[in-house]
Coordinates of C-alpha atoms in Angstrom, one line a residue:
X224 CA -31.9 26.7 -12.3
X225 CA -31.9 23.1 -11.1
X226 CA -28.6 21.2 -12.7
X227 CA -30.5 19.0 -16.1
X228 CA -31.1 15.0 -15.2
X229 CA -31.1 15.1 -11.4
X230 CA -34.2 13.9 -10.3
X231 CA -36.9 16.9 -8.0
X232 CA -36.2 16.4 -4.6
X233 CA -39.7 15.9 -2.8
X234 CA -40.1 18.7 -0.7
X235 CA -39.7 21.1 -4.4
X236 CA -42.5 18.9 -5.8
X237 CA -45.3 19.9 -2.6
X238 CA -43.9 22.9 -2.9
X239 CA -44.6 23.3 -6.3
X240 CA -48.2 22.2 -5.3
X241 CA -48.6 24.1 -2.3
X242 CA -48.1 28.0 -3.9
X243 CA -49.8 26.5 -7.4
X244 CA -53.4 26.8 -4.8
X245 CA -52.3 29.6 -3.0
X246 CA -53.5 31.0 -7.1
X247 CA -49.5 31.7 -7.4
X248 CA -48.0 32.8 -11.7
X249 CA -45.9 29.3 -12.9
X250 CA -43.6 32.9 -13.7
X251 CA -42.9 34.5 -10.8
X252 CA -42.3 30.8 -8.2
X253 CA -40.5 29.4 -10.7
X254 CA -38.0 31.9 -10.2
X255 CA -38.5 32.7 -6.3
X256 CA -37.9 28.8 -6.3
X257 CA -34.9 28.8 -9.5
X258 CA -35.8 26.5 -11.8
X259 CA -38.4 26.5 -15.5
X260 CA -41.3 27.1 -15.6
X261 CA -41.6 24.4 -17.8
X262 CA -40.5 22.1 -14.4
X263 CA -43.2 23.9 -13.2
X264 CA -45.2 23.1 -14.8
X265 CA -45.2 19.2 -15.5
X266 CA -45.4 18.6 -11.0
X267 CA -48.4 20.6 -12.0
X268 CA -49.4 18.6 -14.5
X269 CA -48.3 15.5 -12.8
X270 CA -51.2 16.9 -10.0
X271 CA -54.3 16.6 -11.7
X272 CA -53.5 13.6 -12.7
X273 CA -53.4 11.4 -10.2
X274 CA -53.3 13.6 -7.5
X275 CA -49.9 13.4 -6.5
X276 CA -46.3 15.2 -5.9
X277 CA -44.2 12.1 -5.3
X278 CA -41.1 11.8 -7.3
X279 CA -41.1 9.4 -10.3
X280 CA -39.1 5.8 -9.3
X281 CA -35.4 6.8 -11.1
X282 CA -34.5 6.1 -14.4
X283 CA -31.9 3.2 -13.4
X284 CA -30.0 5.2 -16.3
X285 CA -27.7 3.1 -18.8
X286 CA -26.3 -0.5 -18.6
X287 CA -23.2 -1.8 -17.7
X288 CA -21.4 -2.9 -20.7
X289 CA -20.0 -6.0 -18.3
X290 CA -22.6 -8.6 -17.7
X291 CA -22.2 -10.1 -13.7
X292 CA -20.0 -12.7 -15.3
X293 CA -17.6 -10.7 -17.5
X294 CA -16.4 -9.0 -14.5
X295 CA -15.2 -11.9 -12.8
X296 CA -12.8 -12.4 -15.4
X297 CA -12.4 -9.0 -15.1
X298 CA -11.1 -9.1 -11.8
X299 CA -9.2 -13.0 -12.3
X300 CA -7.1 -11.7 -14.6
X301 CA -6.4 -8.5 -12.8
X302 CA -5.6 -10.8 -10.2
X303 CA -3.2 -12.7 -12.6
X304 CA -1.5 -9.7 -14.0
X305 CA -1.8 -7.1 -11.3
X306 CA 0.5 -5.0 -14.4
X307 CA -1.6 -4.6 -17.0
X308 CA -2.6 -1.9 -18.4
X309 CA -6.2 -1.2 -18.6
X310 CA -6.6 -1.1 -22.6
X311 CA -4.9 -5.2 -22.6
X312 CA -7.1 -5.8 -20.2
X313 CA -9.3 -4.6 -22.4
X314 CA -8.3 -7.0 -25.1
X315 CA -8.0 -10.4 -22.9
X316 CA -12.2 -9.0 -21.9
X317 CA -12.9 -9.4 -25.6
X318 CA -11.2 -12.0 -26.7
X319 CA -12.9 -14.2 -24.1
X320 CA -16.2 -12.9 -23.9
X321 CA -16.6 -11.4 -27.8
X322 CA -18.0 -8.0 -25.9
X323 CA -16.3 -4.8 -27.0
X324 CA -15.5 -3.0 -24.3
X325 CA -13.2 0.8 -24.2
X326 CA -10.1 0.5 -21.4
X327 CA -12.3 3.8 -19.7
X328 CA -15.0 0.8 -19.1
X329 CA -12.2 -1.5 -17.2
X330 CA -10.5 1.3 -15.4
X331 CA -14.7 2.0 -14.0
X332 CA -15.5 -1.6 -13.0
X333 CA -11.9 -2.3 -11.1
X334 CA -12.3 0.7 -8.7
X335 CA -16.3 0.0 -8.2
X336 CA -14.7 -3.1 -7.3
X337 CA -12.6 -1.8 -5.3
X338 CA -9.0 -1.6 -7.4
X339 CA -6.7 1.8 -8.3
X340 CA -4.1 2.4 -9.5
X341 CA -0.9 2.8 -8.1
X342 CA 3.0 3.7 -8.1
X343 CA 4.6 0.2 -7.5
X344 CA 7.1 0.5 -4.7
X345 CA 10.5 -1.1 -5.8
X346 CA 12.0 -3.1 -3.1
X347 CA 15.0 -6.2 -3.2
X348 CA 13.6 -9.2 -6.2
X349 CA 12.9 -12.4 -3.3
X350 CA 14.2 -15.6 -3.9
X351 CA 13.4 -18.8 -1.9
X352 CA 16.4 -18.6 -0.3
X353 CA 16.3 -15.4 1.0
X354 CA 13.4 -15.4 2.4
X355 CA 14.1 -18.7 3.8
X356 CA 17.0 -17.2 5.3
X357 CA 14.7 -14.0 6.2
X358 CA 12.2 -16.7 7.8
X359 CA 14.8 -17.8 10.3
X360 CA 15.7 -14.4 11.0
X361 CA 13.0 -13.7 12.1
X362 CA 12.6 -17.0 13.9
X363 CA 15.4 -16.4 15.9
X364 CA 14.8 -13.1 16.2
X365 CA 11.5 -12.7 17.3
X366 CA 11.5 -13.7 20.7
X367 CA 14.0 -11.2 22.1
X368 CA 14.0 -8.3 24.6
X369 CA 14.6 -4.7 24.1
X370 CA 17.8 -5.2 25.8
X371 CA 18.7 -8.0 23.2
X372 CA 18.4 -4.9 20.8
X373 CA 19.2 -2.2 22.9
X374 CA 22.6 -4.4 22.8
X375 CA 22.7 -4.0 18.6
X376 CA 25.0 -1.5 16.5
X377 CA 23.5 -1.1 13.5
X378 CA 24.9 0.3 9.9
X379 CA 24.9 0.8 6.5
X380 CA 25.8 3.2 4.2
X381 CA 23.4 5.7 1.9
X382 CA 24.3 8.4 -0.4
X383 CA 22.3 11.9 -1.0
X384 CA 22.2 13.6 -4.5
X385 CA 22.5 17.2 -4.6
X386 CA 20.3 18.2 -7.6
X387 CA 16.6 16.5 -7.6
X388 CA 15.0 14.1 -5.2
X389 CA 16.3 11.9 -3.1
X390 CA 13.0 9.2 -3.1
X391 CA 9.6 10.3 -4.3
X392 CA 7.9 13.6 -4.7
X393 CA 4.7 15.5 -5.3
X394 CA 3.8 18.7 -6.3
X395 CA 0.6 20.6 -6.5
X396 CA 0.6 22.0 -9.9
X397 CA -3.4 23.4 -11.8
X398 CA -3.0 23.0 -15.3
X399 CA -0.5 24.2 -17.4
X400 CA 1.6 24.9 -14.7
X401 CA 3.5 22.1 -16.0
X402 CA 6.4 24.4 -16.4
X403 CA 6.2 27.1 -13.6
X404 CA 9.9 27.2 -11.7
X405 CA 8.1 25.8 -8.5
X406 CA 6.5 23.6 -9.5
X407 CA 9.5 21.4 -11.4
X408 CA 12.5 19.9 -10.2
X409 CA 16.3 21.1 -11.1
X410 CA 18.4 18.6 -12.6
X411 CA 21.9 18.8 -13.7
X412 CA 23.7 17.3 -16.5
X413 CA 25.7 14.2 -14.4
X414 CA 23.1 14.7 -10.9
X415 CA 25.3 17.6 -9.8
X416 CA 27.7 15.1 -8.1
X417 CA 26.5 12.7 -5.0
X418 CA 27.9 12.9 -1.4
X419 CA 28.6 8.7 -0.2
X420 CA 28.7 8.4 3.5
X421 CA 28.3 5.0 6.6
X422 CA 27.8 5.6 9.3
X423 CA 26.0 3.8 13.1
X424 CA 22.5 3.7 15.3
X425 CA 22.4 2.3 18.5
X426 CA 19.4 2.5 21.0
X427 CA 21.4 5.5 22.9
X428 CA 21.4 8.0 19.4
X429 CA 23.7 7.7 16.4
X430 CA 27.1 7.2 15.5
X431 CA 29.6 9.2 14.3
X432 CA 29.0 9.7 10.3
X433 CA 31.6 9.1 7.4
X434 CA 32.2 10.4 4.4
X435 CA 33.3 8.5 1.7
X436 CA 35.3 9.4 -0.6
X437 CA 36.5 7.4 -4.3
X438 CA 35.2 3.8 -4.3
X439 CA 35.2 1.6 -0.4
X440 CA 36.7 -1.6 -1.1
X441 CA 37.8 -4.2 2.4
X442 CA 40.9 -1.4 3.1
X443 CA 38.8 1.5 3.4
X444 CA 36.0 -0.8 5.0
X445 CA 38.4 -2.0 7.9
X446 CA 39.6 2.0 8.6
X447 CA 36.6 2.5 8.7
X448 CA 35.5 0.2 11.2
X449 CA 37.7 1.0 13.4
X450 CA 38.1 4.5 13.6
X451 CA 34.2 4.6 13.5
X452 CA 32.0 1.3 14.5
X453 CA 34.5 0.2 18.1
X454 CA 34.2 3.0 20.4
X455 CA 30.7 3.5 19.2
X456 CA 30.5 -1.1 19.6
X457 CA 32.3 -1.0 23.0
X458 CA 30.3 2.3 24.4
X459 CA 26.9 0.0 24.4
X460 CA 29.1 -2.7 26.5
X461 CA 30.5 -5.7 26.1
X462 CA 27.4 -7.9 25.6
X463 CA 27.3 -5.5 22.3
X464 CA 27.1 -7.1 18.9
X465 CA 27.8 -5.4 15.0
X466 CA 24.6 -6.2 12.0
X467 CA 26.4 -5.1 8.4
X468 CA 24.8 -6.4 5.3
X469 CA 26.4 -9.6 2.5
X470 CA 28.1 -6.9 0.6
X471 CA 31.8 -8.0 -0.6
X472 CA 33.3 -5.7 1.6
X473 CA 31.4 -6.9 4.7
X474 CA 32.0 -10.5 4.1
X475 CA 36.5 -10.9 2.6
X476 CA 39.0 -12.2 4.2
X477 CA 40.6 -9.0 5.4
X478 CA 36.9 -7.8 6.8
X479 CA 36.2 -10.6 8.6
X480 CA 39.8 -10.8 9.6
X481 CA 39.5 -7.3 11.6
X482 CA 36.3 -8.6 13.1
X483 CA 37.8 -11.8 14.9
X484 CA 41.3 -10.7 16.0
X485 CA 39.1 -7.2 17.9
X486 CA 36.8 -9.4 18.8
X487 CA 33.4 -7.9 17.7
X488 CA 30.2 -10.3 17.1
X489 CA 28.3 -10.4 14.4
X490 CA 24.9 -11.2 13.6
X491 CA 24.4 -13.3 10.5
X492 CA 21.9 -11.4 8.2
X493 CA 19.7 -12.5 5.6
X494 CA 20.8 -11.1 2.3
X495 CA 17.6 -8.9 0.9
X496 CA 17.1 -7.2 4.1
X497 CA 16.7 -3.1 3.6
X498 CA 13.4 -3.0 5.8
X499 CA 15.0 -4.9 8.6
X500 CA 17.1 -2.7 9.6
X501 CA 16.7 0.5 11.2
X502 CA 19.4 2.2 10.1
X503 CA 17.0 2.8 6.9
X504 CA 14.1 4.5 8.1
X505 CA 16.7 6.8 10.1
X506 CA 18.3 8.1 6.9
X507 CA 14.9 8.6 5.2
X508 CA 15.0 11.3 8.2
X509 CA 17.6 12.4 7.0
X510 CA 17.8 12.5 3.4
X511 CA 14.6 14.5 4.0
X512 CA 15.1 17.2 6.5
X513 CA 18.5 17.7 4.0
X514 CA 16.0 18.4 0.9
X515 CA 14.4 21.7 3.2
X516 CA 17.8 23.2 2.6
X517 CA 18.5 22.7 -1.1
X518 CA 22.2 22.6 -0.6
X519 CA 23.9 23.5 -4.4
X520 CA 27.1 22.1 -3.8
X521 CA 29.1 19.7 -2.6
X522 CA 30.8 21.3 0.5
X523 CA 26.9 23.0 1.4
X524 CA 25.7 19.4 0.7
X525 CA 28.5 17.7 3.3
X526 CA 27.7 21.0 5.9
X527 CA 24.2 20.2 6.0
X528 CA 24.0 16.4 6.3
X529 CA 26.0 17.2 9.2
X530 CA 24.7 20.2 10.9
X531 CA 20.8 17.7 10.2
X532 CA 22.5 14.5 11.4
X533 CA 23.5 16.1 15.3
X534 CA 19.4 16.9 15.1
X535 CA 18.7 13.6 15.0
X536 CA 17.2 12.9 18.8
X537 CA 18.6 9.7 21.0
X538 CA 14.3 9.0 21.4
X539 CA 14.2 8.5 17.5
X540 CA 16.9 5.4 17.7
X541 CA 15.4 4.5 20.3
X542 CA 12.1 4.6 17.8
X543 CA 13.3 2.7 15.5
X544 CA 15.3 0.1 17.9
X545 CA 11.8 -1.0 19.2
X546 CA 10.4 -1.1 16.7
X547 CA 12.0 -4.4 15.6
X548 CA 9.8 -6.8 16.7
X549 CA 6.6 -5.6 14.6
X550 CA 9.6 -5.7 11.5
X551 CA 9.8 -9.0 12.5
X552 CA 6.4 -10.3 13.5
X553 CA 5.7 -9.2 9.4
X554 CA 8.0 -11.1 8.0
X555 CA 7.7 -14.4 9.0
X556 CA 3.1 -13.1 8.6
X557 CA 4.7 -12.4 5.2
X558 CA 6.1 -16.0 5.0
X559 CA 10.1 -14.3 4.0
X560 CA 8.0 -11.6 1.7
X561 CA 8.8 -8.0 2.3
X562 CA 7.1 -5.5 3.9
X563 CA 6.1 -2.4 4.8
X564 CA 8.5 -0.6 6.9

């Protein structure tokens, strides 16, 4: 049977009239066309009445709850507060217009206007001083050529946990499969432990990865720089530059003295700017690869990390480093604000 309430096509109406004129009975061709005898009778009655088998004008359906004047009011409220719930927005509309609407109506109206609910991205809080520093950095480096980018040694620390996910992860499941083992992410008390590590990279490839045991202070950091960073930096030539953040251990007197003693040229880095460091993307690649192994202990995790780290191709490093002009261009476009990178 044709779905209830759906307008019948013009061709189907004409076919009913044609079969009727041939003398076919209602029961026979209603069964052949998979429509009810009552529907067949109505089409034939209309044809006998006005001689037409054309489709009636489409019914307008239920009128919209919000008028053309009230919808812009809702959109203004959403733009003022992007985190407002549909229930909060419904109450705001009611207080200003007197019209009572459900939160479903609010959601449907927003979707019709191109607004959909998403999980917000988590980014560091940028104060005006941070945006200013990011903007100045972008202006100073946006026009640099590939040779300049190739001379930079990028560095950073990151953490990978044994259990659970190291980033946002979705699962495909049916209703009622919430607690199927394959549809869950296993967790253990205290997280099962994690591994903190430091490394550096350049367009020439990855550096030697270092696992950090305990809390890293400036003394430990200088030791890492001496053993791991200096060989990689010097391999880039005498014009090489070193990049690290503004963590206290990076800016301590001991670290500054070490870098000065070893004649290391350091890039002045804007605070709160992980999106400008290409090694962040390399960490993302590494974490996704590690998750495929599902290590169940700290030692197993370290072994998997080293295995996957050594597999990272030089071409990937070069591609990430050469994306810097595009990233800096986005900073300029957003007036020092966050980028999608």
